[in-house]
Short mmCIF file of C-alpha atoms in Angstrom, two decimals:
data_model
loop_
_atom_site.label_atom_id
_atom_site.label_comp_id
_atom_site.label_asym_id
_atom_site.label_seq_id
_atom_site.Cartn_x
_atom_site.Cartn_y
_atom_site.Cartn_z
CA MET R 5 -50.28 57.01 4.41
CA PRO R 6 -48.00 59.13 1.83
CA LYS R 7 -47.18 56.75 -1.07
CA ARG R 8 -43.70 55.55 -0.48
CA THR R 9 -40.38 55.02 -2.77
CA ARG R 10 -38.87 51.56 -3.02
CA ALA R 11 -36.19 53.13 -1.47
CA GLY R 12 -36.54 55.65 1.00
CA THR R 13 -38.21 53.69 3.07
CA LEU R 14 -39.49 56.29 4.83
CA LEU R 15 -41.56 54.38 7.62
CA THR R 16 -43.22 50.74 6.63
CA VAL R 17 -46.80 50.69 9.79
CA ALA R 18 -46.97 47.61 11.04
CA VAL R 19 -47.56 45.65 14.65
CA ALA R 20 -45.78 42.75 16.53
CA VAL R 21 -47.47 40.78 18.50
CA ALA R 22 -45.33 39.31 20.60
CA GLY R 23 -46.16 35.71 21.60
CA PRO R 24 -46.84 34.50 25.07
CA ALA R 25 -44.59 32.73 26.28
CA VAL R 26 -45.29 29.50 28.05
CA ALA R 27 -43.90 28.39 31.47
CA LEU R 28 -42.80 25.15 31.99
CA ALA R 29 -42.88 24.67 35.65
CA GLY R 30 -43.19 27.49 38.66
CA PRO R 31 -45.05 30.79 38.05
CA ALA R 32 -45.31 32.96 35.19
CA THR R 33 -42.74 35.63 34.79
CA ALA R 34 -43.59 39.30 34.51
CA ALA R 35 -43.00 41.07 31.04
CA PRO R 36 -41.40 43.61 31.00
CA GLN R 37 -42.33 47.13 31.32
CA ALA R 38 -41.87 49.21 28.30
CA PRO R 39 -39.94 52.52 28.36
CA GLY R 40 -41.02 55.57 28.70
CA PHE R 41 -42.08 56.99 24.34
CA LEU R 42 -42.62 59.42 23.43
CA SER R 43 -46.28 61.91 23.17
CA VAL R 44 -47.33 63.91 20.12
CA THR R 45 -46.40 67.17 22.05
CA ASP R 46 -42.80 66.33 21.37
CA LEU R 47 -42.91 66.30 18.15
CA PRO R 48 -42.16 68.86 16.31
CA PRO R 49 -45.61 70.93 15.26
CA ASP R 50 -46.62 69.69 11.69
CA ARG R 51 -46.68 72.64 9.09
CA THR R 52 -49.97 71.45 7.69
CA SER R 53 -51.62 69.47 10.51
CA SER R 54 -51.60 67.80 14.51
CA TRP R 55 -49.90 64.76 15.80
CA THR R 56 -51.49 62.12 17.26
CA ALA R 57 -50.34 58.96 18.32
CA GLY R 58 -50.11 55.08 17.90
CA GLU R 59 -50.42 52.66 21.20
CA VAL R 60 -47.04 51.66 22.49
CA THR R 61 -46.81 48.49 21.12
CA ALA R 62 -44.59 45.62 22.21
CA GLY R 63 -41.69 44.64 19.36
CA VAL R 64 -39.36 45.21 16.57
CA PRO R 65 -42.20 45.90 13.16
CA GLU R 66 -42.21 44.30 10.57
CA GLY R 67 -40.39 44.98 7.13
CA THR R 68 -37.22 46.91 9.98
CA ASP R 69 -35.39 44.32 8.58
CA ARG R 70 -35.68 45.85 4.85
CA ASP R 71 -34.89 49.49 6.15
CA THR R 72 -31.08 50.23 4.44
CA CYS R 73 -31.07 53.46 8.18
CA LEU R 74 -31.67 50.04 10.86
CA ARG R 75 -30.53 47.32 10.13
CA ALA R 76 -28.72 46.78 12.91
CA LEU R 77 -32.27 47.24 14.85
CA SER R 78 -34.11 44.09 13.75
CA GLY R 79 -34.31 40.34 15.95
CA HIS R 80 -33.42 42.26 18.95
CA ARG R 81 -35.39 42.15 22.53
CA PRO R 82 -36.78 43.42 24.74
CA ALA R 83 -38.60 45.85 22.38
CA TRP R 84 -41.40 48.46 21.79
CA HIS R 85 -42.09 51.14 19.68
CA ARG R 86 -44.44 54.20 18.39
CA ASP R 87 -45.80 54.80 15.74
CA PHE R 88 -47.33 58.38 15.43
CA GLY R 89 -48.76 60.37 12.15
CA THR R 90 -50.86 63.81 10.31
CA ASP R 91 -53.95 63.98 8.01
CA LEU R 92 -51.01 64.37 4.83
CA ASP R 93 -47.99 63.23 4.50
CA THR R 94 -45.58 63.48 7.80
CA ASN R 95 -44.70 60.77 10.01
CA ALA R 96 -42.11 59.33 12.58
CA ARG R 97 -41.85 56.49 14.56
CA GLN R 98 -39.79 55.48 18.28
CA ILE R 99 -38.65 52.01 18.44
CA THR R 100 -36.64 51.50 21.73
CA VAL R 101 -34.63 47.93 22.38
CA VAL R 102 -33.44 47.09 25.68
CA LEU R 103 -30.36 45.45 26.59
CA ARG R 104 -29.10 42.39 28.43
CA ASP R 105 -26.12 44.60 30.15
CA THR R 106 -24.39 47.61 28.73
CA ARG R 107 -21.75 46.84 26.71
CA SER R 108 -24.47 44.85 24.63
CA ALA R 109 -26.04 48.42 24.42
CA LYS R 110 -23.42 50.32 23.32
CA ARG R 111 -22.58 47.92 20.43
CA LEU R 112 -26.01 48.23 18.97
CA ALA R 113 -25.98 52.01 19.70
CA SER R 114 -22.82 52.32 17.69
CA SER R 115 -24.62 49.07 15.15
CA LEU R 116 -27.33 51.37 13.66
CA ASN R 117 -24.77 54.95 14.38
CA LYS R 118 -22.74 53.30 11.51
CA ASP R 119 -25.79 51.54 9.85
CA VAL R 120 -27.46 55.30 9.21
CA LYS R 121 -23.72 56.78 8.90
CA SER R 122 -23.53 54.35 5.17
CA CYS R 123 -27.65 55.12 4.44
CA ALA R 124 -26.56 56.75 1.17
CA ALA R 125 -24.15 55.09 -0.22
CA ARG R 126 -25.95 51.66 0.21
CA ILE R 127 -29.42 53.44 -0.92
CA GLU R 128 -27.40 55.03 -4.40
CA ARG R 129 -25.72 50.98 -5.04
CA GLN R 130 -28.82 48.81 -4.11
CA PHE R 131 -30.94 51.64 -6.89
CA PRO R 132 -29.57 53.27 -9.10
CA ASP R 133 -32.50 55.14 -10.11
CA THR R 134 -31.80 56.21 -7.27
CA GLU R 135 -29.94 59.95 -5.71
CA ALA R 136 -29.75 59.49 -1.81
CA THR R 137 -28.02 62.68 0.31
CA GLY R 138 -26.69 61.82 3.89
CA ARG R 139 -26.16 64.75 6.23
CA ASP R 140 -24.62 64.65 10.08
CA TYR R 141 -26.45 67.16 12.78
CA GLY R 142 -24.13 65.65 15.12
CA GLU R 143 -24.27 65.04 18.56
CA LEU R 144 -27.03 65.91 21.99
CA PRO R 145 -25.68 66.40 25.73
CA VAL R 146 -28.42 63.59 26.97
CA GLU R 147 -27.63 60.67 28.80
CA GLU R 148 -25.46 58.69 26.66
CA GLY R 149 -26.07 60.76 24.62
CA ALA R 150 -27.65 60.77 21.20
CA HIS R 151 -27.09 61.88 17.43
CA VAL R 152 -29.08 63.14 14.79
CA TYR R 153 -28.59 62.78 10.69
CA GLY R 154 -30.90 62.81 7.78
CA VAL R 155 -31.12 61.39 4.98
CA HIS R 156 -32.43 62.16 1.68
CA THR R 157 -33.60 59.84 -1.38
CA GLU R 158 -34.97 60.99 -5.54
CA THR R 159 -35.63 58.60 -7.91
CA SER R 160 -35.62 59.63 -11.09
CA TRP R 161 -38.63 59.85 -12.04
CA GLY R 162 -39.10 62.50 -9.98
CA ALA R 163 -40.03 61.42 -6.40
CA ALA R 164 -39.00 62.84 -3.10
CA ASP R 165 -38.38 61.43 0.54
CA VAL R 166 -36.53 62.87 3.05
CA ARG R 167 -35.73 61.22 6.99
CA LEU R 168 -34.45 63.25 10.52
CA LEU R 169 -33.37 59.94 12.91
CA SER R 170 -32.33 59.93 16.10
CA VAL R 171 -30.17 57.28 18.02
CA GLY R 172 -29.59 57.55 21.66
CA ARG R 173 -28.99 55.98 24.43
CA ASP R 174 -29.62 55.04 28.68
CA GLY R 175 -27.63 53.44 30.15
CA ARG R 176 -28.68 49.52 28.37
CA THR R 177 -31.59 50.91 26.12
CA VAL R 178 -31.73 52.49 22.76
CA THR R 179 -33.81 54.29 20.87
CA VAL R 180 -34.10 55.89 17.24
CA VAL R 181 -37.19 58.09 16.31
CA ASN R 182 -37.54 58.42 13.03
CA TRP R 183 -39.44 61.66 11.26
CA ALA R 184 -40.42 61.26 7.35
CA ARG R 185 -42.42 63.42 4.59
CA LEU R 186 -42.26 63.63 0.86
CA GLY R 187 -40.17 66.42 -0.35
CA GLY R 188 -35.90 67.26 0.31
CA PHE R 189 -34.06 69.56 2.59
CA GLU R 190 -35.89 73.11 2.69
CA GLY R 191 -37.58 73.59 6.37
CA VAL R 192 -36.82 69.85 7.84
CA PRO R 193 -37.52 70.76 10.86
CA VAL R 194 -33.75 69.71 12.77
CA THR R 195 -33.72 72.26 15.47
CA ALA R 196 -37.17 71.01 16.67
CA PHE R 197 -36.39 67.61 15.85
CA LYS R 198 -33.19 67.70 17.81
CA ARG R 199 -35.31 68.79 21.02
CA THR R 200 -37.90 65.58 19.95
CA ALA R 201 -35.01 63.51 19.97
CA THR R 202 -33.63 65.03 23.70
CA SER R 203 -36.55 63.72 24.83
CA SER R 204 -36.36 60.35 23.41
CA VAL R 205 -33.04 59.36 25.71
CA ARG R 206 -34.50 62.06 28.79
CA LYS R 207 -37.84 60.11 29.20
CA LEU R 208 -36.70 55.99 28.65
CA HIS R 209 -36.10 55.89 32.81
#
């Protein structure tokens, strides 16, 4: 895995394991079924190597609450995530949350969009030695919608990260995709990532 800058917070790869439920009486409640997830063929082709995929894992990944761009995800259940990687500096993650109703899902999607839109400005306030730039790549017409963004950070000593993020919703299910690598916006696969973002919503149900 590549080195991360403290401001970029590309991906913290960790497994969040949900604890077993304890039934006080009556039959055990079946664990909720995970929505559909992206596969390696849904990701933008990498310039240097093939993608590999981890298992779909229960929970929001540890450290998500420290991700300046995705603070609103922390604490939600039921949730699942899947990590993807390459041989070098490109990686990705999908996180999906199922809310109790459509209204709650709308609120979460709205909060996440606000988080990502304001992410660059908050990074610069938090880390004065880091310059951050955000880009809005627009809405995608899939189910209840998806939105794609870009965030680039560069420190005063030259470390640079770039991310593409999407926030999408289908009914009461919200999904986020984070693609990241070292470097800047040059050559970032925005068109291919928009296809990834569309697939992430279409494959949920």
